[in-house]
PDB file of C-alpha atoms in Angstrom:
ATOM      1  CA  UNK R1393     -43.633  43.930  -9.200  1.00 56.00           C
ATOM      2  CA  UNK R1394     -44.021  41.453 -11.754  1.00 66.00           C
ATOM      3  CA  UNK R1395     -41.812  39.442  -9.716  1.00 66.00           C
ATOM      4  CA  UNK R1396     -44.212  39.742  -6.314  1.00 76.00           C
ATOM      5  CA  UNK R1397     -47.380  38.577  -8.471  1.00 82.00           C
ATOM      6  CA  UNK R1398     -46.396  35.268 -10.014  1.00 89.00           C
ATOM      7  CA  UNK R1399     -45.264  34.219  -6.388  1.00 91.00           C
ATOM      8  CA  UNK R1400     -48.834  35.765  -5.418  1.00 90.00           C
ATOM      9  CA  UNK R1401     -49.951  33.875  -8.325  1.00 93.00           C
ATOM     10  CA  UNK R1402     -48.523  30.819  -7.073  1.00 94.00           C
ATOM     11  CA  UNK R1403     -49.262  30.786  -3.873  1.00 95.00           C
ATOM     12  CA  UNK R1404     -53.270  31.168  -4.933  1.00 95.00           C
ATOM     13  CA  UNK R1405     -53.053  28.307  -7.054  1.00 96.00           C
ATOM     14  CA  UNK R1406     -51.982  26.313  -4.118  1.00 97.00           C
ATOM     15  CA  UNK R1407     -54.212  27.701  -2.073  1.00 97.00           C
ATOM     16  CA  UNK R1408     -57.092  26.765  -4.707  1.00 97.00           C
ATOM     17  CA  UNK R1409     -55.202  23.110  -4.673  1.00 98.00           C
ATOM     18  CA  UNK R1410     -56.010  22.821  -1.209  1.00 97.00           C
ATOM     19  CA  UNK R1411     -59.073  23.639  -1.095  1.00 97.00           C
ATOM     20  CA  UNK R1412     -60.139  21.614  -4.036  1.00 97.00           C
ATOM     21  CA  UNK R1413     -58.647  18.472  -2.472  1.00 97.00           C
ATOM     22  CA  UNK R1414     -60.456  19.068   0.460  1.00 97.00           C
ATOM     23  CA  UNK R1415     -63.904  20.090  -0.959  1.00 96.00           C
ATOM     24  CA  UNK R1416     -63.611  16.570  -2.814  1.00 96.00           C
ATOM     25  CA  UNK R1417     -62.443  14.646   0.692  1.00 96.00           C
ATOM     26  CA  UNK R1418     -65.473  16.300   2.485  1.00 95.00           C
ATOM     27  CA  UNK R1419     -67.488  15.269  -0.212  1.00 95.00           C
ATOM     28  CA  UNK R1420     -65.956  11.995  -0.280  1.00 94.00           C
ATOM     29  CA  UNK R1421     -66.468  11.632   3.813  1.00 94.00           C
ATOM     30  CA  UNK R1422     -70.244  13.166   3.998  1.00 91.00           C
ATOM     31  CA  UNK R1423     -71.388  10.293   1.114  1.00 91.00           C
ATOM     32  CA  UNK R1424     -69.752   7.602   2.977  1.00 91.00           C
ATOM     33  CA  UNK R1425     -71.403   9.043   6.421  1.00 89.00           C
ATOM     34  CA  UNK R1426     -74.713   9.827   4.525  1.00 87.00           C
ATOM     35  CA  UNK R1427     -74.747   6.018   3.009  1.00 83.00           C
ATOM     36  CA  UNK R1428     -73.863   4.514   6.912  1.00 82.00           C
ATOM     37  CA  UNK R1429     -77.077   6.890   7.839  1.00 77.00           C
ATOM     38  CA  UNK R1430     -79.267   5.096   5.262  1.00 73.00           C
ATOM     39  CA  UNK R1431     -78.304   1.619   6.130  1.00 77.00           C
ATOM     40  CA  UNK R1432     -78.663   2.425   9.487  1.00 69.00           C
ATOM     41  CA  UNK R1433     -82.245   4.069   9.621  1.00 64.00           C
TER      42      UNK R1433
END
């Protein structure tokens, strides 16, 4: 049991890891696309 929740355990925290990195790369991606919109228009 305790066994079957710190792999649980770790497999949320990588799960959080990804979806922090790409939270921060969409974020990263929609400024640089927002910026090209206000130079463009």
């Amino acid at each position: 049991m305790k066994y079957s929740h710190s792999k649980a355990m770790a497999v949320f925290y990588k799960i959080v890891k990804l979806v922090k990195n790409g939270v921060l790369m969409m974020i990263h991606i929609y400024a640089k696309v927002s910026n090209q919109m206000i130079v463009l228009f």
